[in-house]
CSV table of C-alpha atoms in Angstrom, one decimal:
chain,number,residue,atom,x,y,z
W,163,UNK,CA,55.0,-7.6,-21.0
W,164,UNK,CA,55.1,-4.8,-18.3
W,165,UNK,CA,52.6,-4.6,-16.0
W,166,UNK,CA,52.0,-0.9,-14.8
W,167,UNK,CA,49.9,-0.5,-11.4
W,168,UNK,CA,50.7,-4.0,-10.3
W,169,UNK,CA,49.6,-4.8,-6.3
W,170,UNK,CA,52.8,-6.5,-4.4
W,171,UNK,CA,51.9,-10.4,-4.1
W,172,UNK,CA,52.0,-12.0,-0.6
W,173,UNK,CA,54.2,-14.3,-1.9
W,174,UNK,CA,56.7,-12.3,-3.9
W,175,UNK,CA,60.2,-11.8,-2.0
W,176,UNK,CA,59.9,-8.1,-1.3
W,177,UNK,CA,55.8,-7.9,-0.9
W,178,UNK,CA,56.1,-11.2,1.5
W,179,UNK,CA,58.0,-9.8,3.9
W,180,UNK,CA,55.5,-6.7,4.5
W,181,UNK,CA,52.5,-9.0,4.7
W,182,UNK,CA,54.3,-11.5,7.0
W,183,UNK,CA,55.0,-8.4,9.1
W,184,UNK,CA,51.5,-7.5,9.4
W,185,UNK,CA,50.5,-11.2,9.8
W,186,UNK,CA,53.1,-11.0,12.6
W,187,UNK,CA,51.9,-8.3,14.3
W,188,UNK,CA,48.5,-9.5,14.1
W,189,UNK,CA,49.1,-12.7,16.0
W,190,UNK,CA,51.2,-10.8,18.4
W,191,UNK,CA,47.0,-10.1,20.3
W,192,UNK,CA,46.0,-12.5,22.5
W,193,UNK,CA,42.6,-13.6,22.3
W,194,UNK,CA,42.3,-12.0,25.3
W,195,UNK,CA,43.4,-8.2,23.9
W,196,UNK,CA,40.9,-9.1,21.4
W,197,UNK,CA,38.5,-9.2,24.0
W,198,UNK,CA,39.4,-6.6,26.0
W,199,UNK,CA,40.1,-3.8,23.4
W,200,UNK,CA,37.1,-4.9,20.8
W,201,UNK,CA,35.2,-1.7,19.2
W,202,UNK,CA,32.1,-3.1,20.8
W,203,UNK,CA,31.4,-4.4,24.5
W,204,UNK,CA,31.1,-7.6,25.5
W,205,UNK,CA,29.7,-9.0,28.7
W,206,UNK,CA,28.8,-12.5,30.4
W,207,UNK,CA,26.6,-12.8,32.6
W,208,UNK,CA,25.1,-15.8,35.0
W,209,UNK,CA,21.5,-16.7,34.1
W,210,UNK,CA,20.0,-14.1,37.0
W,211,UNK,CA,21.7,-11.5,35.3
W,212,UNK,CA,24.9,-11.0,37.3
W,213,UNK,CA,27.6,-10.2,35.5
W,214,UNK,CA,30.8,-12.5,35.3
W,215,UNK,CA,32.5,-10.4,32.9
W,216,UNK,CA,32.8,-7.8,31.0
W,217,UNK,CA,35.6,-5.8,28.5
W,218,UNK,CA,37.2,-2.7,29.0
W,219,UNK,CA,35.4,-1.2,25.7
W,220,UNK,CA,32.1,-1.3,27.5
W,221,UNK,CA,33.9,-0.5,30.8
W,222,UNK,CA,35.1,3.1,29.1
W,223,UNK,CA,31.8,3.5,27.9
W,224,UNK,CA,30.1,3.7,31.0
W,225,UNK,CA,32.8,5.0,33.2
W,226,UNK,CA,32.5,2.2,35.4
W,227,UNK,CA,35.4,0.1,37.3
W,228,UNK,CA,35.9,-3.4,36.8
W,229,UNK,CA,35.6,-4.4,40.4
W,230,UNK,CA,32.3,-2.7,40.6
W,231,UNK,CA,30.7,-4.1,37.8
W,232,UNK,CA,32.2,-7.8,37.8
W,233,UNK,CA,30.0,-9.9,40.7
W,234,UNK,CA,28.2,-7.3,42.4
W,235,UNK,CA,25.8,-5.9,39.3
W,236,UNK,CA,23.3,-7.2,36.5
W,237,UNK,CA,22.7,-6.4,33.7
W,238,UNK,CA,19.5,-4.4,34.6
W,239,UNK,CA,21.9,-2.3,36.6
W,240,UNK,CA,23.6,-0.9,33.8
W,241,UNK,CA,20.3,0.4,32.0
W,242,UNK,CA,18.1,3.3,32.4
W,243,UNK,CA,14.8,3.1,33.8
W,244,UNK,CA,12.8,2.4,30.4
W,245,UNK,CA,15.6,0.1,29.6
W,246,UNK,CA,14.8,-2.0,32.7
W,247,UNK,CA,11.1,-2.3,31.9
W,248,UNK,CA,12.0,-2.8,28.1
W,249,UNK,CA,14.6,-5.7,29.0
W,250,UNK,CA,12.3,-7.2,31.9
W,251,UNK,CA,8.7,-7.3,29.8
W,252,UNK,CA,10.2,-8.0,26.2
W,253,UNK,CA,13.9,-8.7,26.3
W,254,UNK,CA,14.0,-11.4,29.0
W,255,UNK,CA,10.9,-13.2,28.0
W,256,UNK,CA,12.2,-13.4,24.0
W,257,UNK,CA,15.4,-14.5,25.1
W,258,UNK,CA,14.2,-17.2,27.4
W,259,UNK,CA,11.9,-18.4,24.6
W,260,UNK,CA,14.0,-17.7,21.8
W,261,UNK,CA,17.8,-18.5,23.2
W,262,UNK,CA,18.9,-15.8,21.1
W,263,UNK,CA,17.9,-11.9,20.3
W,264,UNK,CA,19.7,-9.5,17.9
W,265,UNK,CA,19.9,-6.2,17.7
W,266,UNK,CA,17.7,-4.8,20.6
W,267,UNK,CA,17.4,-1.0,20.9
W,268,UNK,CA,18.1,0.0,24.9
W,269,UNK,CA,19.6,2.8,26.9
W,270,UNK,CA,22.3,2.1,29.0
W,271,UNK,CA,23.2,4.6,31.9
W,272,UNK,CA,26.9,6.8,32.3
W,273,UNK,CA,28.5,6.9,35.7
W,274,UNK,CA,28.4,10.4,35.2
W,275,UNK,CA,24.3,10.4,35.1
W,276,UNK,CA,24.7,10.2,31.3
W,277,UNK,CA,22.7,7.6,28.6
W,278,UNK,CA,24.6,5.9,25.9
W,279,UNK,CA,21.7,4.2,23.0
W,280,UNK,CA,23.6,0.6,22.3
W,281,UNK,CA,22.0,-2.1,20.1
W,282,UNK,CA,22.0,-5.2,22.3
W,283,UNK,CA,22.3,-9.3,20.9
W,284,UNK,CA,22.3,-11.5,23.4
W,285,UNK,CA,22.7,-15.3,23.2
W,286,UNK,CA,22.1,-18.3,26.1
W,287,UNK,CA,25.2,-20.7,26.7
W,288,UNK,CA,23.9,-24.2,27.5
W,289,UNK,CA,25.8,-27.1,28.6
W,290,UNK,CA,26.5,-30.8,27.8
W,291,UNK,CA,23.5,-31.8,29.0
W,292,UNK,CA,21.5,-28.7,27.6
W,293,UNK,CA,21.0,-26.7,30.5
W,294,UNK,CA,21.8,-22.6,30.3
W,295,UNK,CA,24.9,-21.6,32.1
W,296,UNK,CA,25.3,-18.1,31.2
W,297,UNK,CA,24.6,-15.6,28.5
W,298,UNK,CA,26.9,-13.5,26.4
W,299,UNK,CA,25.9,-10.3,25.0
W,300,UNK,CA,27.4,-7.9,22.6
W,301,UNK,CA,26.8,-4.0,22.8
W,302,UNK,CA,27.5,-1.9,20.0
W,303,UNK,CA,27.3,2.0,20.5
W,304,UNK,CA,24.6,3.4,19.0
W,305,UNK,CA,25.2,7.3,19.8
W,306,UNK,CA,26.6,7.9,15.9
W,307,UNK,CA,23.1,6.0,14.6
W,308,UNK,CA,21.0,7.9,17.0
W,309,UNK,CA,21.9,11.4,16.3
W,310,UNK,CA,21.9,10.7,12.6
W,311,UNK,CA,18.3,9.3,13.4
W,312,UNK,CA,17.3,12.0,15.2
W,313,UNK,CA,18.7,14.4,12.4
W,314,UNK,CA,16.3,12.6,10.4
W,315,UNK,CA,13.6,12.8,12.4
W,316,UNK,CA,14.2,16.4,12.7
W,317,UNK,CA,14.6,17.1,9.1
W,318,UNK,CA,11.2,15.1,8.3
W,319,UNK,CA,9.4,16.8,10.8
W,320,UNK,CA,10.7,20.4,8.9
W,321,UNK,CA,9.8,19.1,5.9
W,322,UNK,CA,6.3,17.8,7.2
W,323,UNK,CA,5.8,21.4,8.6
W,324,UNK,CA,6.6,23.0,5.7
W,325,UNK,CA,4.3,20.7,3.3
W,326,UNK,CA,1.3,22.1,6.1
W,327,UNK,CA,2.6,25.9,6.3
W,328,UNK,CA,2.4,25.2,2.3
W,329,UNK,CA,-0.8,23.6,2.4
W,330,UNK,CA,-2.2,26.1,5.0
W,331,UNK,CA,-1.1,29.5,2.8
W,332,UNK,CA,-2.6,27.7,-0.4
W,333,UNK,CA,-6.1,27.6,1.4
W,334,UNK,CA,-6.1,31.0,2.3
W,335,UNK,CA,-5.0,31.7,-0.9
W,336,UNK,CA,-7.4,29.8,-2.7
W,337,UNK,CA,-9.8,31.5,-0.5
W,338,UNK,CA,-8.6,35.1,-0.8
W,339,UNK,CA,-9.0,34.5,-4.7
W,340,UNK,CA,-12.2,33.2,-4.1
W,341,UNK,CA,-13.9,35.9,-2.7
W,342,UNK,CA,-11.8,38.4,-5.0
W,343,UNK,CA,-13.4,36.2,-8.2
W,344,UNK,CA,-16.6,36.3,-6.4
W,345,UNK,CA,-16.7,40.4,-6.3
W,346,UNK,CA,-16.0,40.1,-9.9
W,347,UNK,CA,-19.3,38.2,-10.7
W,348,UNK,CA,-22.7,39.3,-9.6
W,349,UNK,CA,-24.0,37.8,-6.1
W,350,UNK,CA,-27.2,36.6,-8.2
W,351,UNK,CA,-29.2,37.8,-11.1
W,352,UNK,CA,-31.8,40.1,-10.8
W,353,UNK,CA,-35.7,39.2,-11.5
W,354,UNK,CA,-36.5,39.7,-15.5
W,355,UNK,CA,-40.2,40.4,-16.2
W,356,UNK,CA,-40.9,37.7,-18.9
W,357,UNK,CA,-37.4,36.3,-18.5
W,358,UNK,CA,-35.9,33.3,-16.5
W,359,UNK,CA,-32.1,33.5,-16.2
W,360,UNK,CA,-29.2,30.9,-15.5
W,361,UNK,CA,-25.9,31.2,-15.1
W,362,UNK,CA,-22.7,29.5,-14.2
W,363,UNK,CA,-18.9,29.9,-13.5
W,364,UNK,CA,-16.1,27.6,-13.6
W,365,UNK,CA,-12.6,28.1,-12.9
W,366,UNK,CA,-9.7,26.1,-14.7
W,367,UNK,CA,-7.9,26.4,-11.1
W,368,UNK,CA,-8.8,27.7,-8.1
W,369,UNK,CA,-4.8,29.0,-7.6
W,370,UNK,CA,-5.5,31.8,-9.9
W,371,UNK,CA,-7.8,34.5,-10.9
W,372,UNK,CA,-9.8,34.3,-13.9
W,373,UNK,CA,-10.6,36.3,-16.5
W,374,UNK,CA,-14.2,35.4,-17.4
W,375,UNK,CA,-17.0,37.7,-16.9
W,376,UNK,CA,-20.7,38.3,-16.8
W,377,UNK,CA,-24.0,40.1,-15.1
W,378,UNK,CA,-27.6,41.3,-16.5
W,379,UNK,CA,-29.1,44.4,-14.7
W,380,UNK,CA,-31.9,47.0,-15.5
W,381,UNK,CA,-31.5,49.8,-17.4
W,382,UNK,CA,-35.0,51.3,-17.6
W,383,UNK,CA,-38.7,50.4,-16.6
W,384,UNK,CA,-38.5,48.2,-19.6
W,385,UNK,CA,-35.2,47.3,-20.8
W,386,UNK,CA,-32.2,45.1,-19.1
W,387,UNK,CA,-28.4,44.9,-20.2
W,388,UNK,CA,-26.7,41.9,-20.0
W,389,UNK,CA,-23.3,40.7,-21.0
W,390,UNK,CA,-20.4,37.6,-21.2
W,391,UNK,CA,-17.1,38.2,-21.9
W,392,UNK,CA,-13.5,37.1,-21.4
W,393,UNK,CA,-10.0,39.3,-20.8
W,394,UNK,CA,-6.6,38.3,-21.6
W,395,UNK,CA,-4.3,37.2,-18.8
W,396,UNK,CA,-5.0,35.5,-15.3
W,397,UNK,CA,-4.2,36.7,-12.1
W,398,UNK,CA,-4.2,40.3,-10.7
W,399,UNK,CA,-3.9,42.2,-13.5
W,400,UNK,CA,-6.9,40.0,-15.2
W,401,UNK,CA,-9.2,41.1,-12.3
W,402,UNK,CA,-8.3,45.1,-12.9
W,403,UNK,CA,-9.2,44.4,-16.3
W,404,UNK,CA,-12.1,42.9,-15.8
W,405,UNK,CA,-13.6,45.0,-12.7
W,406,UNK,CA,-12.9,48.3,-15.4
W,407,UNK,CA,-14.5,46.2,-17.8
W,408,UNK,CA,-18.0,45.1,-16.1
W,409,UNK,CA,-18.2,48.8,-14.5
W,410,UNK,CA,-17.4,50.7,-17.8
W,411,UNK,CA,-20.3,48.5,-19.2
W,412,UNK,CA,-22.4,49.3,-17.2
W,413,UNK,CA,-22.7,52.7,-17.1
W,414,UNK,CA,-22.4,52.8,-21.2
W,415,UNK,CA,-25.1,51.3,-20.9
W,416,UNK,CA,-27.2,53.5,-18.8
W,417,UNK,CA,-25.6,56.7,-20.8
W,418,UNK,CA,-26.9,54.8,-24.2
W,419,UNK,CA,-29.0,52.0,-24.1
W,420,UNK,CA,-27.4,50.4,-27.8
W,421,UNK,CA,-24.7,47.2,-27.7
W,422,UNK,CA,-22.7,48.5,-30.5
W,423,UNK,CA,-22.3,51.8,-28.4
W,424,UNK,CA,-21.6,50.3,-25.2
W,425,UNK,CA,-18.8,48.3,-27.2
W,426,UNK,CA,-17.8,51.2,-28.9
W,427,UNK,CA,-17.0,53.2,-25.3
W,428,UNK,CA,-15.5,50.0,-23.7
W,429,UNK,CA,-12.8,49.6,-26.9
W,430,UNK,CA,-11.7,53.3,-26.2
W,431,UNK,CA,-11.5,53.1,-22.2
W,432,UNK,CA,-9.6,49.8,-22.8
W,433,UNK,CA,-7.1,51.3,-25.6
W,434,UNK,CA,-6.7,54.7,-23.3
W,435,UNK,CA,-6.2,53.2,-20.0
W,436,UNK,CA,-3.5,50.2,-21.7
W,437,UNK,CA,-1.6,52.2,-24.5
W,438,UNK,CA,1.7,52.5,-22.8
W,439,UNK,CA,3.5,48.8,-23.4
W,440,UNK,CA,1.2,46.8,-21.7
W,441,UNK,CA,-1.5,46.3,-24.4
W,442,UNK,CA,-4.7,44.4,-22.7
W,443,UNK,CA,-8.1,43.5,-24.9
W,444,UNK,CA,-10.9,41.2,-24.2
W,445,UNK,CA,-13.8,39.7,-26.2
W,446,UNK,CA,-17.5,39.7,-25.4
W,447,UNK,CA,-20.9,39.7,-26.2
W,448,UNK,CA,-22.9,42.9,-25.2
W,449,UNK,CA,-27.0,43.2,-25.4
W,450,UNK,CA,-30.5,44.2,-24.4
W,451,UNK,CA,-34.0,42.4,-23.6
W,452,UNK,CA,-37.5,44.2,-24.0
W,453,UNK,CA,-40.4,42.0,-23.2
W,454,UNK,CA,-43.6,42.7,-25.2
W,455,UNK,CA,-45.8,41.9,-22.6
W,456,UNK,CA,-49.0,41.3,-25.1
W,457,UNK,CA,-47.1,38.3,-27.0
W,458,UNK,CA,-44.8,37.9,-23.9
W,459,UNK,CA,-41.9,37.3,-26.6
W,460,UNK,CA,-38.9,38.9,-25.9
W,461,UNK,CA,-36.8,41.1,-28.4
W,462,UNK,CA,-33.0,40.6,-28.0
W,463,UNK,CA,-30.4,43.4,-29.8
W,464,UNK,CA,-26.7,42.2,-29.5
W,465,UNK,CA,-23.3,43.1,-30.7
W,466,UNK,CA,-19.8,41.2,-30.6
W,467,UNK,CA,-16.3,42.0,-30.3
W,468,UNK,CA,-14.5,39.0,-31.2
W,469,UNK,CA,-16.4,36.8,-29.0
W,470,UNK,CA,-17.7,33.2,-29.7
W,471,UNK,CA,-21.3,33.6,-31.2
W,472,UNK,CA,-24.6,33.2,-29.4
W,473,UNK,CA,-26.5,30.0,-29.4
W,474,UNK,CA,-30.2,30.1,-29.9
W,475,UNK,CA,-32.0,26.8,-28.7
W,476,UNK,CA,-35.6,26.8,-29.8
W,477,UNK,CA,-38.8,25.5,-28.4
W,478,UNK,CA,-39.2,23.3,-31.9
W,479,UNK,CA,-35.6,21.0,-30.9
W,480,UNK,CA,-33.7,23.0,-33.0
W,481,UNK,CA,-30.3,25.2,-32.2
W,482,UNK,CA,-28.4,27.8,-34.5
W,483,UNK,CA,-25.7,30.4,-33.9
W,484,UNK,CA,-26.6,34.3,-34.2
W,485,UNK,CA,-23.9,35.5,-36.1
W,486,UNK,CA,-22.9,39.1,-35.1
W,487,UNK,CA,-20.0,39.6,-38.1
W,488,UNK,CA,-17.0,42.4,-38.1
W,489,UNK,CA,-16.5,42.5,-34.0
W,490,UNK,CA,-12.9,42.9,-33.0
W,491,UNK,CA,-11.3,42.4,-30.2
W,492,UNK,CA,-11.9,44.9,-27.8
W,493,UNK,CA,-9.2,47.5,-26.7
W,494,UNK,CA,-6.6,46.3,-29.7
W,495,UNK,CA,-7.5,49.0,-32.0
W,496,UNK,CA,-8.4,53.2,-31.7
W,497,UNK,CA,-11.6,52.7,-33.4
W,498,UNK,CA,-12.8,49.3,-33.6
W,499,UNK,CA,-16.5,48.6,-36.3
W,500,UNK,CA,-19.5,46.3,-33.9
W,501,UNK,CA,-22.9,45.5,-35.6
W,502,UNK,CA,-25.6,45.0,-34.4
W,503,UNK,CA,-27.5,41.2,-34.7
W,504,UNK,CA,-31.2,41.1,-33.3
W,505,UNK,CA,-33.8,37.9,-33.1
W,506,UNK,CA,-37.0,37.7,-30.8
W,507,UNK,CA,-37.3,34.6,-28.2
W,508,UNK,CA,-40.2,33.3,-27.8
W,509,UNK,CA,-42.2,30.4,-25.3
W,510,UNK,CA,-39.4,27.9,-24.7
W,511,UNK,CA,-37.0,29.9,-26.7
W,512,UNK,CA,-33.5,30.4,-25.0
W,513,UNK,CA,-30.5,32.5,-25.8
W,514,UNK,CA,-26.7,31.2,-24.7
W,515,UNK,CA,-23.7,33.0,-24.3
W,516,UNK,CA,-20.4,30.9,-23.0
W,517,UNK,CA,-16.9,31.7,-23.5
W,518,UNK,CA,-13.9,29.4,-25.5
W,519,UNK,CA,-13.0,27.7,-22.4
W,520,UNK,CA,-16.0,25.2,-23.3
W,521,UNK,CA,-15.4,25.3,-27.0
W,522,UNK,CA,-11.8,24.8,-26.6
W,523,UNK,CA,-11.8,21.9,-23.8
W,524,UNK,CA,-9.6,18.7,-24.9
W,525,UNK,CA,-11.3,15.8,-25.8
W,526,UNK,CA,-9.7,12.5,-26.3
W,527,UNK,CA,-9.5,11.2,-30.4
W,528,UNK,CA,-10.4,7.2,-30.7
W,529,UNK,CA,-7.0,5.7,-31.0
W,530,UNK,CA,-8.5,2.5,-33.4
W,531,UNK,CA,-10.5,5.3,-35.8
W,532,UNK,CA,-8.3,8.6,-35.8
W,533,UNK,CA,-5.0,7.3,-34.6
W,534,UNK,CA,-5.3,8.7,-30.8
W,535,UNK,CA,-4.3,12.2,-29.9
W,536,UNK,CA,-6.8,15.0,-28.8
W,537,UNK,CA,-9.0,17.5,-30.1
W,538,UNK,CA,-10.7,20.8,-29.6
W,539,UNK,CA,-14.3,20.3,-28.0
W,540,UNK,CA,-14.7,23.2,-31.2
W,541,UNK,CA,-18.3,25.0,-31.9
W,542,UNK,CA,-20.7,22.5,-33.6
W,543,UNK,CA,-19.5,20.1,-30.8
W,544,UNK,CA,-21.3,22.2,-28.8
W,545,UNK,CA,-24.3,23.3,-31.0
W,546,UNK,CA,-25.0,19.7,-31.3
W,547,UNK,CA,-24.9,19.4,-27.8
W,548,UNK,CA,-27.2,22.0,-27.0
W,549,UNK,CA,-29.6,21.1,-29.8
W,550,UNK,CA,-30.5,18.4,-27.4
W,551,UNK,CA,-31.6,20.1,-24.5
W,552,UNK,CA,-33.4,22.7,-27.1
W,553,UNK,CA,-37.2,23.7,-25.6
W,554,UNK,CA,-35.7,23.0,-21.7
W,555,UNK,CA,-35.7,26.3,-19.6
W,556,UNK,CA,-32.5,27.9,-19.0
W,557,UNK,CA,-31.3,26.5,-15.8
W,558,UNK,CA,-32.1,22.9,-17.4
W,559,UNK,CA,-29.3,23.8,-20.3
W,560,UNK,CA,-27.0,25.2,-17.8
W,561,UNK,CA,-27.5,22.1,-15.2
W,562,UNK,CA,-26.8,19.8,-18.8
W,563,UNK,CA,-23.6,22.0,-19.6
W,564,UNK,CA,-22.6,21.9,-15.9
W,565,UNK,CA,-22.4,18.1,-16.5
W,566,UNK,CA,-20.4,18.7,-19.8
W,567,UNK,CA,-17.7,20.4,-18.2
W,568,UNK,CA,-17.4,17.7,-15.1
W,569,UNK,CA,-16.5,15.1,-18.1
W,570,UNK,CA,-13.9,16.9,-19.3
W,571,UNK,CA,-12.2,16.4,-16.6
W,572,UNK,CA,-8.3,17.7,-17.0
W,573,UNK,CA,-9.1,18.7,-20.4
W,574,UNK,CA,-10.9,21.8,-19.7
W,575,UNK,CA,-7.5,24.3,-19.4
W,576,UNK,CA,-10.0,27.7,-19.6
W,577,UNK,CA,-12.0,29.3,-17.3
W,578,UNK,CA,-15.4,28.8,-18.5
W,579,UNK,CA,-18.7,31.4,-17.8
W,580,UNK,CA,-22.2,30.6,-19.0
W,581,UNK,CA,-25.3,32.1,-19.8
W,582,UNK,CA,-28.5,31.4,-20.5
W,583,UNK,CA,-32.2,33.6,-21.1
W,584,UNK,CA,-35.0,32.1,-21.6
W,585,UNK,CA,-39.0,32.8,-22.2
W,586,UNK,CA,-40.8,30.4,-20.2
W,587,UNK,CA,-43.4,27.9,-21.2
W,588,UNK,CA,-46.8,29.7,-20.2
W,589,UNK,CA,-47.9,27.9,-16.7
W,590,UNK,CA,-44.3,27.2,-16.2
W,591,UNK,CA,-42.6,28.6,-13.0
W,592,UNK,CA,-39.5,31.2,-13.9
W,593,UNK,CA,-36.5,31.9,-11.8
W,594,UNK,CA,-32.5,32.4,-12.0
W,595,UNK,CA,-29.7,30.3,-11.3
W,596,UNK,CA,-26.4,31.1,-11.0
């Protein structure tokens, strides 16, 4: 059989006289050539340090002559300064201890004022009768491992730089946004005659804008406005949409003091202002409080547009939603139909508003029961939830919710804004949160 590829065999006729030939010229170098011409430096020295001898390798290196090195210099000599105290402080004292080192780090000094960085293994000679005669040391050249080193070093300190230039433009960035989602919110909530007020705002992450939205603010000597909502998007162009949201509003408000008018104006300012190719809409829950200050209840007129309903939590322990039925989206449509939903809060009574990012949080599904997965937090979630804090004052349900939202953990994807009004418990102290 033919082999293709074959290698010539040392001991074939025509193969065996190239490798003899190499063999040949192999054992044409004396041991001493060997020495002399090695890719490393080699050097003996007497127990103080002198040298005794030393190959022309390491000679070249340093640019040194044979007769000035051999008998009239140490080792020491041939080092820098911070080799010197290296070799005499660590070097010396392992070597004596040790009788051998390997591969030492050290500088070793140029005739020409120039440093060479060598890796230095040293070992101690004894005699017959155990005493140290000399030591031989091998120097290999380090300059090739140093600059690549160095290169390294160099590329890790970019790299660390970068990582804090990154780090350093993400705070101000998180800050910028910060403030920028701050102006989109109201610093705190005014005073309510009859009416304590809560409110809070989380965002999903604090590298982008949110859309979520809120604020309650008089409209006459008896009424106030208040309002929750949510745009599309994130980022810049949510903020746009929600600063002409909150300010369109309010002043529909102030021109007429009814939620499905208010909703009505915001649906046409939205579908005018984003009509050519760059469609934007929100949802959210628009309304008025007049406090009856003979009963001291509180009579509450809202409409939706395709916003998650209103909780009620009353002072008996119990917790429904207030349906507000046929609210669209807001800004999809020309013309868009809102009606109107009304109740009346009394004592311990509390209205909630809260966009999807709470009702749409994951939440991990039992593995063992439901075969693992996750699920939508999802509405009655939530109503059940609630129902349990029913009869506490508002910033008691927010502070509860608060908690709900810090369990979620990595599962809450949405920006989330809450509110809650509330008729306090006669005797009880009222307030705001946000």
């Amino acid at each position: 059989m033919c082999r293709t590829g074959r290698q010539p065999d040392p001991h074939d006729a025509g193969g065996g006289r190239v490798s003899g030939a190499v063999f040949a010229a192999l054992l044409e170098d004396s041991a001493e050539e060997l020495y002399e011409s090695a890719p490393c430096g080699y050097l003996s020295t007497l127990m103080d340090g002198t040298v005794a001898k030393v190959n022309a390798t390491l000679l070249g290196w340093l640019g040194l002559e044979r007769q000035a090195v051999v008998g009239r210099m140490r080792f020491t000599d041939l080092l820098t300064v911070g080799g010197k105290l290296y070799h005499e402080t660590h070097f010396a004292p392992l070597l004596r201890m040790q009788g051998t080192i390997n591969g030492i780090a050290l500088e070793m000094k140029r005739a020409d004022g120039g440093r060479i960085p060598v890796l230095v293994s040293s070992a101690v000679k004894h005699g017959g009768t155990g005493e140290p005669l000399l030591i031989r040391t091998t120097v290999f050249d380090a300059r090739d491992r140093r600059a690549y080193e160095e290169e390294l070093l160099r590329a890790r300190k970019a790299a660390e730089e970068a990582r804090r230039q990154a780090e350093a433009d993400r705070a101000r960035l998180q800050d910028a946004l910060a403030v920028l989602q701050q102006s989109l919110l109201p610093a705190a909530l005014p005073q309510v005659p009859g009416v304590e007020t809560a409110a809070h705002y989380r965002t999903a992450s604090p590298d982008r804008l949110g859309g979520d939205f809120y604020d309650v603010f008089p409209v006459d000597g008896k009424r106030f406005a208040f309002f929750l909502g949510d745009v599309c998007g994130k980022g810049p162009q949510a903020a746009a949409l929600t600063s002409l949201t909150r300010y369109t509003l309010r002043t529909a408000a102030l021109h007429d003091p009814d939620p499905v008018s208010a909703l009505t104006t915001l649906n046409q300012v939205l579908h005018e202002h984003y009509t050519d190719g760059d469609p934007r809409y929100c949802t959210a829950i628009f309304g008025f409080l007049e406090t009856d200050p003979a009963s001291g209840e509180v009579a509450v007129r809202i409409a939706s547009g395709g916003h998650p309903p209103a909780l009620v939590l009353r002072a008996d322990g119990t917790a429904d939603f207030l349906p507000t039925p046929g609210g669209l989206l807001i800004g999809i449509l020309p013309t868009a139909p809102f009606t109107t939903a009304a109740t009346t809060l009394g004592p311990g009574d509390t209205l909630l508003l809260y966009t999807d990012g709470l009702t749409e949080a994951r939440t991990p599904v039992d593995e063992e029961e439901d075969g693992g997965g996750v699920l939508l937090y999802g509405d009655e979630a939530l109503r059940a939830f609630v129902a349990g804090h029913a009869g506490s004052p508002p910033h008691a349900v927010i502070e509860a919710l608060t908690g709900l939202l810090d369990d979620f953990g990595d599962g809450l994807d949405d920006d989330t804004a809450l509110l809650a009004l509330g008729v306090p418990v006669p005797g009880s102290r009222t307030g705001d949160a946000v």
